[in-house]
N, CA, C and O atoms as a MOPAC input file, in Angstrom:
PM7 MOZYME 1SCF
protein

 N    -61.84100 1  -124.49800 1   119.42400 1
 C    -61.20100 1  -124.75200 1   120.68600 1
 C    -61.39200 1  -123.52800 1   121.57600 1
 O    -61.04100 1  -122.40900 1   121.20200 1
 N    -61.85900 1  -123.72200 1   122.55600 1
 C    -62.36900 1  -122.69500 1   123.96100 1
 C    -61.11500 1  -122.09500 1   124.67600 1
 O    -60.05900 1  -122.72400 1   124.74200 1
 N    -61.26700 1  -120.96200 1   125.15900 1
 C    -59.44800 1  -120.83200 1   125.99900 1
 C    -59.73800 1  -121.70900 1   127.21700 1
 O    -58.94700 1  -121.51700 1   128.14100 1
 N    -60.56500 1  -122.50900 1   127.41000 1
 C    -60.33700 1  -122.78900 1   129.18600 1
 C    -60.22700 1  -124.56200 1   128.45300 1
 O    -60.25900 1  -125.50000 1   129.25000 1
 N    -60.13200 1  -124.78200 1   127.28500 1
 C    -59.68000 1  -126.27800 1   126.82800 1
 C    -58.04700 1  -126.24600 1   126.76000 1
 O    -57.27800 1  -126.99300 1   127.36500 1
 N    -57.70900 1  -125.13300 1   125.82100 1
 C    -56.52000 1  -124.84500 1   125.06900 1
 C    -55.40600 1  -125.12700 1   126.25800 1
 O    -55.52300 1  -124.53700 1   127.33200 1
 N    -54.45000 1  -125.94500 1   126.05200 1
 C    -53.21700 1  -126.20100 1   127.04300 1
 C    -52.34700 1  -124.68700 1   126.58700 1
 O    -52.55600 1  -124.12200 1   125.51300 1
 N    -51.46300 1  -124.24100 1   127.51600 1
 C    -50.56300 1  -123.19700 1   127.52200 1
 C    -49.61900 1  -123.57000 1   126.13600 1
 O    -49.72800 1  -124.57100 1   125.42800 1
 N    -48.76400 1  -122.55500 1   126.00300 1
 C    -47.44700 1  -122.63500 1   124.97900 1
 C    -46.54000 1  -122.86100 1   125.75000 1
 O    -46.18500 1  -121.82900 1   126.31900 1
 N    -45.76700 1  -124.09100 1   126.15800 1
 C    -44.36500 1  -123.58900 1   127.01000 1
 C    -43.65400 1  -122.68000 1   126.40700 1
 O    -43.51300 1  -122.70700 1   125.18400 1
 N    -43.17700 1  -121.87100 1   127.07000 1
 C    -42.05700 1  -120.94800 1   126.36700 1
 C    -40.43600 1  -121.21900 1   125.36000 1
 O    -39.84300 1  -120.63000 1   124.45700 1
 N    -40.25000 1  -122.45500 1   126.17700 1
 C    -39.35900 1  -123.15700 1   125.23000 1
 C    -39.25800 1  -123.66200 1   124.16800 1
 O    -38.32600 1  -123.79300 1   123.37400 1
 N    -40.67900 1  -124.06000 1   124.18900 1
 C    -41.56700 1  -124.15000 1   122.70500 1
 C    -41.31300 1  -123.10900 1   121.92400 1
 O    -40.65700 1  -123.29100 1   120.89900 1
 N    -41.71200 1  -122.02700 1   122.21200 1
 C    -41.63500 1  -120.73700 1   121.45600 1
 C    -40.28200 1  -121.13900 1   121.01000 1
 O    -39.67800 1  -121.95600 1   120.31400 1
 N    -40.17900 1  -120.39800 1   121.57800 1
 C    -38.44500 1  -120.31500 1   121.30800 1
 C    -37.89700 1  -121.26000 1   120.44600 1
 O    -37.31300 1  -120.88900 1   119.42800 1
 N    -37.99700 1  -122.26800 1   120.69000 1
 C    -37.29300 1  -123.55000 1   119.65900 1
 C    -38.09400 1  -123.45800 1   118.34300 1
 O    -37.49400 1  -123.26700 1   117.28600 1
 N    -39.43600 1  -123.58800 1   118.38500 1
 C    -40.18900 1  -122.83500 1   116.99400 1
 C    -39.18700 1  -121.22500 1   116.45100 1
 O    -38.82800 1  -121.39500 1   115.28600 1
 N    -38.88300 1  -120.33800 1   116.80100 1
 C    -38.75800 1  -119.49500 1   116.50300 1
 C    -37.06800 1  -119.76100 1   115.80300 1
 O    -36.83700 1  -119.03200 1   114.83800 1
 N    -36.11600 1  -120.55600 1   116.14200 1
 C    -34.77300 1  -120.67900 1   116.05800 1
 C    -34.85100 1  -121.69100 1   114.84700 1
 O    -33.86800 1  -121.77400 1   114.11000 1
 N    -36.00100 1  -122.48700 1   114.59400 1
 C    -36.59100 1  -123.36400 1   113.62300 1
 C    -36.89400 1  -121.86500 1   112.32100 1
 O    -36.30900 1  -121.67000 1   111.25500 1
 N    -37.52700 1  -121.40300 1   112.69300 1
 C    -37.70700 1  -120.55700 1   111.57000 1
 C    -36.51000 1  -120.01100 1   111.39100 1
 O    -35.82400 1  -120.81100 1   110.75500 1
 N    -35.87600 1  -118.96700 1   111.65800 1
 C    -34.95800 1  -118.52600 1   111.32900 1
 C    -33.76500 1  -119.45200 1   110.95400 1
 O    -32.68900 1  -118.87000 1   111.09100 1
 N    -33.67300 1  -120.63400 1   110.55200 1
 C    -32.90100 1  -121.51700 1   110.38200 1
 C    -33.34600 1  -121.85900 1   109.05000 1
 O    -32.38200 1  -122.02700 1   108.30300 1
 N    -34.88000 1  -122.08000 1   108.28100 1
 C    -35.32200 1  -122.22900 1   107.48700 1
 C    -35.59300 1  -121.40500 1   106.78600 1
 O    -35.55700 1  -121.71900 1   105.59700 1
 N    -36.07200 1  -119.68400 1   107.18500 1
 C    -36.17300 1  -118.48000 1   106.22400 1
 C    -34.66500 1  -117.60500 1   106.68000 1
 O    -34.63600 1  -116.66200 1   107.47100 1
 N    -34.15300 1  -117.85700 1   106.37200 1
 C    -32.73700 1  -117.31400 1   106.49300 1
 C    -32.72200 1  -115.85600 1   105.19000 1
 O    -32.46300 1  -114.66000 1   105.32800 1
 N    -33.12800 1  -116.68400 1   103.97600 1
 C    -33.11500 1  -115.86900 1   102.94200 1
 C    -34.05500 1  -114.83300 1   102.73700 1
 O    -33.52100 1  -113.93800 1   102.08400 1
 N    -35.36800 1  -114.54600 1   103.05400 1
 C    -35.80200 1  -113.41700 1   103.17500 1
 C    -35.72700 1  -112.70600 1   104.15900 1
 O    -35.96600 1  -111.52400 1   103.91200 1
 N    -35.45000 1  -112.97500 1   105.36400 1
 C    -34.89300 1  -112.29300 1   106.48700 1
 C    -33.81400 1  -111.55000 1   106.25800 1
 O    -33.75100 1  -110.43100 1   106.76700 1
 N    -32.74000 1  -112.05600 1   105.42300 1
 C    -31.26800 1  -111.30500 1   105.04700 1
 C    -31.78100 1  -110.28600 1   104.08600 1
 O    -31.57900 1  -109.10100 1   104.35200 1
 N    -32.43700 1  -110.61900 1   102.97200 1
 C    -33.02800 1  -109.88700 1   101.87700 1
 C    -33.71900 1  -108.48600 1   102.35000 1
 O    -33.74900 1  -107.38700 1   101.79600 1
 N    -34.23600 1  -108.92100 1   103.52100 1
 C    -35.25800 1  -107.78800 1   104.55600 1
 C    -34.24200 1  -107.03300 1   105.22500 1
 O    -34.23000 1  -105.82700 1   104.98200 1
 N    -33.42500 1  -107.47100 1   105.98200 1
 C    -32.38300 1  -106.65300 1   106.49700 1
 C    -31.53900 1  -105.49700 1   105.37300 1
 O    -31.51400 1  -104.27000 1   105.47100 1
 N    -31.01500 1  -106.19900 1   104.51900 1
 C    -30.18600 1  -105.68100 1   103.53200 1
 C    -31.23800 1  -104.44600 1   103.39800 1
 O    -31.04200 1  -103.37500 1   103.97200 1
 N    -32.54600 1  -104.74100 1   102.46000 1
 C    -32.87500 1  -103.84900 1   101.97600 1
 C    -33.67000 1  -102.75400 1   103.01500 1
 O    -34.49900 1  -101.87100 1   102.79300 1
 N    -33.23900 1  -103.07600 1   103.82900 1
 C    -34.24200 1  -101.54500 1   104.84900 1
 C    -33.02600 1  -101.16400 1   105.59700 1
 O    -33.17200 1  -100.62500 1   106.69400 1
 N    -32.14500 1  -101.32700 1   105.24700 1
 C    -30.70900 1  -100.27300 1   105.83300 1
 C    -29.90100 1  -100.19400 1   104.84100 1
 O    -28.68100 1  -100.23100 1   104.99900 1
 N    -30.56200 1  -100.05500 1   103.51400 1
 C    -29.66100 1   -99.82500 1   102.11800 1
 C    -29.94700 1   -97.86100 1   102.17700 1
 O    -29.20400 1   -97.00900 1   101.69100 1
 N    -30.72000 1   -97.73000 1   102.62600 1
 C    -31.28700 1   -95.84400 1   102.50700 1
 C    -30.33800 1   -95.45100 1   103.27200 1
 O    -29.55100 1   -94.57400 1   102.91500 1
 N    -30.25100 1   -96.28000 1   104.89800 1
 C    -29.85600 1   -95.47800 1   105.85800 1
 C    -27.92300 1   -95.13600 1   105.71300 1
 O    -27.18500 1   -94.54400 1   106.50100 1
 N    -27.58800 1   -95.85400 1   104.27000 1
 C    -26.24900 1   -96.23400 1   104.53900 1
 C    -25.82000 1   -94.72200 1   102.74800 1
 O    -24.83500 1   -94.12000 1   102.32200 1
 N    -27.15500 1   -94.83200 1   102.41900 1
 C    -26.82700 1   -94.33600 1   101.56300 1
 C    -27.30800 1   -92.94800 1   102.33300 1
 O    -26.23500 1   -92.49200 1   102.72800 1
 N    -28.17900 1   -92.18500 1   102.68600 1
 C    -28.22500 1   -91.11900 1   103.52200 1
 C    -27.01800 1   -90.88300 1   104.45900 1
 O    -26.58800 1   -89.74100 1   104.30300 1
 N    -26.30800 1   -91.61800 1   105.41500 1
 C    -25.31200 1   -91.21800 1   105.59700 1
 C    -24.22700 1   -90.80200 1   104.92400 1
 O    -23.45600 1   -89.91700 1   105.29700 1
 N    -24.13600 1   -91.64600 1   103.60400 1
 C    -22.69000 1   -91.17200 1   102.75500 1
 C    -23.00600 1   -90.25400 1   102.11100 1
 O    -22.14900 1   -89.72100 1   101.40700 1
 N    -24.78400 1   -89.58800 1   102.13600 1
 C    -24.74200 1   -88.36200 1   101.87200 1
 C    -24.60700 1   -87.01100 1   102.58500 1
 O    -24.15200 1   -85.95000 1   102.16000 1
 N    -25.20600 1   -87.37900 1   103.97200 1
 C    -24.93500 1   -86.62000 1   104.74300 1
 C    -23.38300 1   -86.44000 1   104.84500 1
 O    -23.25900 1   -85.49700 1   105.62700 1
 N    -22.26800 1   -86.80600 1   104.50400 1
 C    -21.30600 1   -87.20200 1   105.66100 1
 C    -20.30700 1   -86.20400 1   104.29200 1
 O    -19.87400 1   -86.54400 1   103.19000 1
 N    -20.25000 1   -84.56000 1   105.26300 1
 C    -19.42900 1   -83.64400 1   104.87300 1
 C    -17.78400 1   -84.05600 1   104.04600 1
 O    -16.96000 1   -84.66200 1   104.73100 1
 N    -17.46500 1   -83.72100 1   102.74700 1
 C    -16.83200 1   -83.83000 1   101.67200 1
 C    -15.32900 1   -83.17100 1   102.70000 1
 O    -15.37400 1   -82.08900 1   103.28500 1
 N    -13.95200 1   -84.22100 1   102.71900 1
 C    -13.20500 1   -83.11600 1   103.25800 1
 C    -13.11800 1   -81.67200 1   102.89200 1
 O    -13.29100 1   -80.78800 1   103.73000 1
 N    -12.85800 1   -81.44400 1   101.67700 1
 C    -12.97400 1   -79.97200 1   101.28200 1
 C    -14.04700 1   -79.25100 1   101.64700 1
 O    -13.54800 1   -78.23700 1   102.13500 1
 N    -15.07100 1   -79.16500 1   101.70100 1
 C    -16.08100 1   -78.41900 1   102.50000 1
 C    -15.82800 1   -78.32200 1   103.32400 1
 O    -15.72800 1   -77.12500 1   103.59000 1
 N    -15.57500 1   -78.99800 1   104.19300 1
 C    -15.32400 1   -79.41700 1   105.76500 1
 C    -13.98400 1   -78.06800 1   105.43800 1
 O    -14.37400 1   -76.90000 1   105.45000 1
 N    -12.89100 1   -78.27800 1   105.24200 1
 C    -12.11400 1   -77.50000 1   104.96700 1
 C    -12.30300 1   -76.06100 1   104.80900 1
 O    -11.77600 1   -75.24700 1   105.56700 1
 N    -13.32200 1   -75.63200 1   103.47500 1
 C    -13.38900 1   -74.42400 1   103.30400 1
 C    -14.61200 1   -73.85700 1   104.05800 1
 O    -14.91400 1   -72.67900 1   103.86500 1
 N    -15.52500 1   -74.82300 1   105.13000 1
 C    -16.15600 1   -74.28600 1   106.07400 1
 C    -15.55800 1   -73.97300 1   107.04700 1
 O    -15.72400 1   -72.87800 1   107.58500 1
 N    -14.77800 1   -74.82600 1   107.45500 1
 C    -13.69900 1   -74.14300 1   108.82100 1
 C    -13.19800 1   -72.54000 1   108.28900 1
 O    -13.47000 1   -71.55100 1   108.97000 1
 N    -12.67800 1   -72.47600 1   107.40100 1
 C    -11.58300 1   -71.69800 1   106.57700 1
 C    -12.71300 1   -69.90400 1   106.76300 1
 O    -12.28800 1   -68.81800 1   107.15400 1
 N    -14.16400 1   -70.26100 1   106.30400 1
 C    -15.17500 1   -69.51100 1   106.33600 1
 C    -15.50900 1   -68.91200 1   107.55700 1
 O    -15.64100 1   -67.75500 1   107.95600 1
 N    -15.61100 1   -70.07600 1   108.05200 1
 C    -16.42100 1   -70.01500 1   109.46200 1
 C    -17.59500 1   -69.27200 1   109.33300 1
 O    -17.89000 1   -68.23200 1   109.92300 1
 N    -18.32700 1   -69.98600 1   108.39500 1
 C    -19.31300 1   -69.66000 1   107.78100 1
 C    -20.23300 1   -70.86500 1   107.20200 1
 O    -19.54800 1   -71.36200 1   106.30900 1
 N    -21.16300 1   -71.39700 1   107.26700 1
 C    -22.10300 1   -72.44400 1   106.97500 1
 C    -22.68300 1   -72.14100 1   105.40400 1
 O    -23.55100 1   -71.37500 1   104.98700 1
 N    -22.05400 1   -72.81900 1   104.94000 1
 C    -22.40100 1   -73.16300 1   102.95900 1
 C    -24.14200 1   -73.26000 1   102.90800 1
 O    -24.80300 1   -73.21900 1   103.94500 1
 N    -24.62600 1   -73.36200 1   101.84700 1
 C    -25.95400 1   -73.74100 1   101.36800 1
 C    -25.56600 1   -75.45600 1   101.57400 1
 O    -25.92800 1   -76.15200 1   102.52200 1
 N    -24.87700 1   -75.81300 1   100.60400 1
 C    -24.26100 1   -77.04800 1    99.90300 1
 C    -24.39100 1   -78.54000 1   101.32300 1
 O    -24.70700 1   -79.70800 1   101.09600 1
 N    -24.06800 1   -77.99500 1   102.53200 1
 C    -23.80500 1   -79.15200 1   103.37600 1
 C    -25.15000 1   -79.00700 1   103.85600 1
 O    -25.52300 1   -80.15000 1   104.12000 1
 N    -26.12100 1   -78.14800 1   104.11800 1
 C    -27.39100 1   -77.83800 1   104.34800 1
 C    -28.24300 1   -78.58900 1   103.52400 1
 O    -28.55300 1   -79.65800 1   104.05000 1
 N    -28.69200 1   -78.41500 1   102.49600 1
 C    -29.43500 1   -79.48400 1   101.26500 1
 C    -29.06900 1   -81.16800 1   101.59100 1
 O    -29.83500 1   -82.10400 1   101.82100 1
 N    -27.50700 1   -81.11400 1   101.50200 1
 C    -27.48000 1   -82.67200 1   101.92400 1
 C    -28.09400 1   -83.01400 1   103.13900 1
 O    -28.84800 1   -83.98100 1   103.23900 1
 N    -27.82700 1   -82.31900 1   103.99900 1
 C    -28.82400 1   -82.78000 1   105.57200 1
 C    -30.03700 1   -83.31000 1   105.17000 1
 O    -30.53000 1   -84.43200 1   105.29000 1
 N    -30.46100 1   -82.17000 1   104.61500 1
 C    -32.19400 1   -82.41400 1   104.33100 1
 C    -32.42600 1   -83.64500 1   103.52000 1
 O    -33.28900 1   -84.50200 1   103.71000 1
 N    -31.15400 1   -83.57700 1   102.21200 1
 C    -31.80000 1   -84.70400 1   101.49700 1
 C    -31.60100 1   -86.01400 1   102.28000 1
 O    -32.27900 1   -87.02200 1   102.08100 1
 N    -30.70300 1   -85.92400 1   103.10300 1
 C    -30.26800 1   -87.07200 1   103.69200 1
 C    -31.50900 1   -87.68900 1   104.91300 1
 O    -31.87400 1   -88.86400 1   104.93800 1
 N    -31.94100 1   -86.77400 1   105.71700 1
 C    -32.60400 1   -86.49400 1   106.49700 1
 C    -34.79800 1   -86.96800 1   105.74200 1
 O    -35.71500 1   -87.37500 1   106.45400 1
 N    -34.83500 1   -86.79300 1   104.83000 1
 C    -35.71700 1   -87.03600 1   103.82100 1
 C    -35.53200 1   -89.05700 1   103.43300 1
 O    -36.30600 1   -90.00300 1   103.57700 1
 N    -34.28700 1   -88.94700 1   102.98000 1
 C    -34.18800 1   -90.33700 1   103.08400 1
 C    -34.33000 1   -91.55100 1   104.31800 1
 O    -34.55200 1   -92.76200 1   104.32900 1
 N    -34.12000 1   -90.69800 1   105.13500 1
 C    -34.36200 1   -91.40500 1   106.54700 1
 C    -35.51500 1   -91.84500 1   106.64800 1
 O    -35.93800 1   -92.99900 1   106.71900 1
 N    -36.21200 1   -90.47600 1   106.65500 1
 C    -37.66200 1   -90.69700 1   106.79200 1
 C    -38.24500 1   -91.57500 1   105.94300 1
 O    -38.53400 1   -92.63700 1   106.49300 1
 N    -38.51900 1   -91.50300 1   104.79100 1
 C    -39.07500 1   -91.62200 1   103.58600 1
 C    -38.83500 1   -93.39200 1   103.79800 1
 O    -39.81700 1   -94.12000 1   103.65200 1
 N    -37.43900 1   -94.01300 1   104.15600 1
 C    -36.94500 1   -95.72100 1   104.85600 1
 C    -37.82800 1   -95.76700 1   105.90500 1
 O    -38.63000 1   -96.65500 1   105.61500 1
 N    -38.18600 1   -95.17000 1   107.23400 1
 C    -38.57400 1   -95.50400 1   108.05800 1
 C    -40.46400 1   -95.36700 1   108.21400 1
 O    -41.17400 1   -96.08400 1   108.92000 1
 N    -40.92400 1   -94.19800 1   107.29300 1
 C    -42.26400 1   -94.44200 1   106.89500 1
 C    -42.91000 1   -95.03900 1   105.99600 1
 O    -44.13700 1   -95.13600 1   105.97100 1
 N    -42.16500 1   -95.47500 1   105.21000 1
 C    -42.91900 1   -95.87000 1   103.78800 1
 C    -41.95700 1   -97.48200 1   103.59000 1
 O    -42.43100 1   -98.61800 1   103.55700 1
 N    -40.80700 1   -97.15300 1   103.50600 1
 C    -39.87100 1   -98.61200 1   103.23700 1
 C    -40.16700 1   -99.95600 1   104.17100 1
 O    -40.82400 1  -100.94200 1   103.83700 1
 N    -39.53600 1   -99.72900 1   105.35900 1
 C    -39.38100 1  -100.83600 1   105.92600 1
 C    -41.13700 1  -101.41400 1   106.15000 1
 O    -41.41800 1  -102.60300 1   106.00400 1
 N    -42.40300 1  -100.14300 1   106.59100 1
 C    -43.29500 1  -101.46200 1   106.97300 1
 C    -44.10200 1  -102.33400 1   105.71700 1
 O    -44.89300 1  -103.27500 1   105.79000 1
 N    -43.55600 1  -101.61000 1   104.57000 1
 C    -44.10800 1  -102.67200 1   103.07400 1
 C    -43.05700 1  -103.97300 1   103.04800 1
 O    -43.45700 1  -105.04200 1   102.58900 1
 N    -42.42300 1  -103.90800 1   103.28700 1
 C    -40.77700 1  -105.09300 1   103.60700 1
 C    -41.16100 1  -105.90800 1   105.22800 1
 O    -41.07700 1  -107.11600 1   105.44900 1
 N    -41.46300 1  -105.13900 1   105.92300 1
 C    -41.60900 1  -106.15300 1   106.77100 1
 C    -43.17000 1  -106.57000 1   106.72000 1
 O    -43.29300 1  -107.53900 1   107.46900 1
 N    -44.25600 1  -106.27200 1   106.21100 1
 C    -45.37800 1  -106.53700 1   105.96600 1
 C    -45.12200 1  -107.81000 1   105.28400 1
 O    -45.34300 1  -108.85700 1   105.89200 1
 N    -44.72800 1  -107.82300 1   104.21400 1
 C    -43.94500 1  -109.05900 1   103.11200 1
 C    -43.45500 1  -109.92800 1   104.10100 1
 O    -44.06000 1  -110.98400 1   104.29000 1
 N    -42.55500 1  -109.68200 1   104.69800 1
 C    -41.49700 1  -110.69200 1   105.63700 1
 C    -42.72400 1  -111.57000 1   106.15600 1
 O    -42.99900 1  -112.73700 1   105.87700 1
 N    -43.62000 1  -110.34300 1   107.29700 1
 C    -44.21600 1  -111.37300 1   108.52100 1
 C    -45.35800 1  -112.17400 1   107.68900 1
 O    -45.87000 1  -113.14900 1   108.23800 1
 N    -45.80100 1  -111.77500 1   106.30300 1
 C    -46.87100 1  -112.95400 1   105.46700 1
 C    -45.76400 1  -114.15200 1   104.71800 1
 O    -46.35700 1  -115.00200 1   104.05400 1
 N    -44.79000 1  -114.23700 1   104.75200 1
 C    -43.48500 1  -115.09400 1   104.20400 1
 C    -43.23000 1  -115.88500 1   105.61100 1
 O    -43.02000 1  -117.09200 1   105.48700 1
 N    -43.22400 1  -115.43600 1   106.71300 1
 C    -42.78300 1  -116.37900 1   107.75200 1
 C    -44.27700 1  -117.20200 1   107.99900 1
 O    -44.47500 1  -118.38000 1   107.69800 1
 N    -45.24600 1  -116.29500 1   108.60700 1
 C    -46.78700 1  -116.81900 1   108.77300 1
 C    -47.06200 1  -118.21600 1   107.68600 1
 O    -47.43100 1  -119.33400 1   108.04800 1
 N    -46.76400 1  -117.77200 1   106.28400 1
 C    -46.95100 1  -118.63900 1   105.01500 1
 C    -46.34500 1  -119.96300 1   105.85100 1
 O    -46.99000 1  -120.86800 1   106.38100 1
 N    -44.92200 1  -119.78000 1   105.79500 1
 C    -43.91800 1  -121.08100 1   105.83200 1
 C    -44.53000 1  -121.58700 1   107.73800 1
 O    -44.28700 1  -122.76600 1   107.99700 1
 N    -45.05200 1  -120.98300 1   108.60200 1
 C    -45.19900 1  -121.63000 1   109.96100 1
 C    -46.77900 1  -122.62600 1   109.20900 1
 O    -47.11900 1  -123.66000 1   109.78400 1
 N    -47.44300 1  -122.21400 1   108.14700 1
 C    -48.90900 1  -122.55400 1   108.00100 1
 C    -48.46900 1  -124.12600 1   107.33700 1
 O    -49.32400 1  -124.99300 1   107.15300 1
 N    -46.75200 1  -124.36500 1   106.96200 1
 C    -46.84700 1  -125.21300 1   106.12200 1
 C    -46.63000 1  -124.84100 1   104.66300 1
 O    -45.90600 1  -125.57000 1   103.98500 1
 N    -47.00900 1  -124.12700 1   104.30400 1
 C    -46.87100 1  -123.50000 1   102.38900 1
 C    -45.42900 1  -123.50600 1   102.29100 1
 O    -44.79900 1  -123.55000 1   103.34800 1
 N    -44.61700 1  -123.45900 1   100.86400 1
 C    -43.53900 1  -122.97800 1   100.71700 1
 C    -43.78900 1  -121.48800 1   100.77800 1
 O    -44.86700 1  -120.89800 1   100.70200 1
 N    -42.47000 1  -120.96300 1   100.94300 1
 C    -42.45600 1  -119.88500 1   101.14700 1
 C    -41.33000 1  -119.20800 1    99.80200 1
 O    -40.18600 1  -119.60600 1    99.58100 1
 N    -41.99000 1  -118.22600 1    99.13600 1
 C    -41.30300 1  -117.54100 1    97.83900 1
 C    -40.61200 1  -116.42500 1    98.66000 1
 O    -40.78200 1  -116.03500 1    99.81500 1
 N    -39.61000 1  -115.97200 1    97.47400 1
 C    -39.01200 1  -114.58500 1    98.02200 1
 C    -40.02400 1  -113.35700 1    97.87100 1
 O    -40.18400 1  -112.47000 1    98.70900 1
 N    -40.85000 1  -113.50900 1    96.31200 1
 C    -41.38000 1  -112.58300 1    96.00400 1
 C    -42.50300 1  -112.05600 1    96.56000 1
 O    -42.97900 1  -110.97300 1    96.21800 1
 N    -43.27300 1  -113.28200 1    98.01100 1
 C    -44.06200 1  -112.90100 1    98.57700 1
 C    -43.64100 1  -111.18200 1    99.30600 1
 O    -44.43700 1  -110.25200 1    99.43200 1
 N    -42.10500 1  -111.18800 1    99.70600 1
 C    -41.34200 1  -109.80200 1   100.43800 1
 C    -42.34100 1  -108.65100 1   100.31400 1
 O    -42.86700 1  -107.95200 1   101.17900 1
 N    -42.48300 1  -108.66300 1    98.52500 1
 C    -42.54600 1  -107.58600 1    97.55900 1
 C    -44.59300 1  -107.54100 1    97.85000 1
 O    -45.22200 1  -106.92600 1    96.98900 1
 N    -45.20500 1  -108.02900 1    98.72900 1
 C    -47.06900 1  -108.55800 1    98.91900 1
 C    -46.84100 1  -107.24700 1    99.79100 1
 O    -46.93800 1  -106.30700 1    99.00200 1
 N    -46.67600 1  -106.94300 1   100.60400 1
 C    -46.25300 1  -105.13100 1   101.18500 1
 C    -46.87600 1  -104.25000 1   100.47100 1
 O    -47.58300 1  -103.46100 1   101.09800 1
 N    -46.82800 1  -104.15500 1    99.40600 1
 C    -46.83400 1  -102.96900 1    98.29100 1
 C    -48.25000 1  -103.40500 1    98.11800 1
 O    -49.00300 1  -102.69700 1    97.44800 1
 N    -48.53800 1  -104.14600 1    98.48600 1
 C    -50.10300 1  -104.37200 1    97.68000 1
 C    -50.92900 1  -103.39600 1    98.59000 1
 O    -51.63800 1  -102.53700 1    98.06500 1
 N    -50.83100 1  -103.53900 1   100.08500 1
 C    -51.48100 1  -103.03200 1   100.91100 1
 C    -50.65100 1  -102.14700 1   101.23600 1
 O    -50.29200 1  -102.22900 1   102.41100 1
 N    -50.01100 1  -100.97000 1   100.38700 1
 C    -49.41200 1  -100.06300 1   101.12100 1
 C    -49.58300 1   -98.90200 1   101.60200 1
 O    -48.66900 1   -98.17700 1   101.99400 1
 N    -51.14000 1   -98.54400 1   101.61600 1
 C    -51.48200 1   -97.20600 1   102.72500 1
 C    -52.01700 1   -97.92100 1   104.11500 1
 O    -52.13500 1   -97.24200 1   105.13500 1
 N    -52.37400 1   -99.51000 1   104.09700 1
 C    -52.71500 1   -99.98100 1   105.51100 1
 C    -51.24000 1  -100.04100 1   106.13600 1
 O    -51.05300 1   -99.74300 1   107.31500 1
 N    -50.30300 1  -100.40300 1   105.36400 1
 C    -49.07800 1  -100.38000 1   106.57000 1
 C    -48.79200 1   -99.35900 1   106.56200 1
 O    -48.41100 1   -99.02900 1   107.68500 1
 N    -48.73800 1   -98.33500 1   105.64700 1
 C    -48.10100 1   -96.94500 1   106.28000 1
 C    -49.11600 1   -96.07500 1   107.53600 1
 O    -48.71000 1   -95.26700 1   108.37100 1
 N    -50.50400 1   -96.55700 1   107.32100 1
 C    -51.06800 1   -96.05700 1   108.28100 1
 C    -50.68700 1   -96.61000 1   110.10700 1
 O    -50.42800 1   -96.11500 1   111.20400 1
 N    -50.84400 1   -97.67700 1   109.57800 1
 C    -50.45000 1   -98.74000 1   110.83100 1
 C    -49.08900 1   -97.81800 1   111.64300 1
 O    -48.96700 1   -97.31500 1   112.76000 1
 N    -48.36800 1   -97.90100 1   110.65700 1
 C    -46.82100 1   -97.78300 1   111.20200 1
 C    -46.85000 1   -96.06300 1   111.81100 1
 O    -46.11700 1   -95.83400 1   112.77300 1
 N    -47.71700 1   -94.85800 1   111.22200 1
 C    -48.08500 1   -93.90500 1   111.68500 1
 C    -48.69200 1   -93.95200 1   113.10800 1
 O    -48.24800 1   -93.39000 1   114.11000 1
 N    -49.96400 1   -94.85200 1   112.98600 1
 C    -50.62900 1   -94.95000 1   114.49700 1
 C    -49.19700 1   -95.34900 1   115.13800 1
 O    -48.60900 1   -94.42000 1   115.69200 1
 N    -48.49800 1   -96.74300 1   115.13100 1
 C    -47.77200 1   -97.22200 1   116.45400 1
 C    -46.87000 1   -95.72100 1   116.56200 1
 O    -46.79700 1   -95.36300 1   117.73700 1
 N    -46.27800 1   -94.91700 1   115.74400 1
 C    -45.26600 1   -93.86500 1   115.99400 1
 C    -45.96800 1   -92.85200 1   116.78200 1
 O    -45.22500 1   -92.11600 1   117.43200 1
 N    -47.62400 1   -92.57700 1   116.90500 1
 C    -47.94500 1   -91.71000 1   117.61500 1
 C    -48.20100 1   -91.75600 1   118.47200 1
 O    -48.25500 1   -90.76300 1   119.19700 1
 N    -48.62400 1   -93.44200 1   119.00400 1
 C    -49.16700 1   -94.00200 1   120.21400 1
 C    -47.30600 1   -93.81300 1   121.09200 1
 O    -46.98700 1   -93.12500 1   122.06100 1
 N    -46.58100 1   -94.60800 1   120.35000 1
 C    -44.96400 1   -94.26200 1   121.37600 1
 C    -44.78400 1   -93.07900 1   121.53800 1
 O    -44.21600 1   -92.62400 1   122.53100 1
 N    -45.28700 1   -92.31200 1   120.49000 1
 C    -44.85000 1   -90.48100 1   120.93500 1
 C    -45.48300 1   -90.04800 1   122.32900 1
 O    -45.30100 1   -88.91000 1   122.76300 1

């Protein structure tokens, strides 16, 4: 099919396709969410100063080693979710939705097809971060 045959997409189309999917993959979408803000929740409760420190840093007025390391490790976890985690998870997702728009059933374990190709998405996800930089 030629582009000067091809009729347009109405946009409403879109859209109603798209509210269709998410109505039908509900479950790896949640699965995808959950697991790419499971780091960021656990990096915060590491980052997130112990009252007593907090306490005997005021008390100091003096900056510990101890709340320093957590930054970093916390700060490490961030990263480590946002370069490497989420685009093997959402790589999975968008071949799980693509699958189910082609017609196929759609498995959970496709999620986990990410990992197969995982220096093309981490590269990918590098280029788009340098092109926005």
């Amino acid at each position: 099919m030629s582009e000067i045959t091809r009729t347009p997409i109405n946009h409403a189309d879109v859209r109603q396709r798209g509210i269709q999917l998410l109505r039908e993959c509900w479950k790896p979408l949640l699965i995808t969410l959950l697991l790419t803000n499971v780091l960021t929740v656990i990096a915060q409760i590491i980052m997130q100063p112990s009252p007593v420190a907090a306490e005997a840093a005021s008390d100091l007025m003096n900056e510990s080693e101890i709340p320093t390391v957590r930054i970093v490790i916390g700060l490490a976890l961030q990263l480590f979710e946002s370069l490497v985690l989420v685009p093997l998870l959402l790589q999975g997702l968008y071949r799980c939705l693509l699958s189910h728009l082609r017609g196929e059933t759609h498995r959970l374990r496709v999620l986990a097809g990410g990992f197969k190709r995982w220096k093309t998405a981490i590269a990918l996800e590098l280029q788009i971060a340098l092109r926005v930089l």
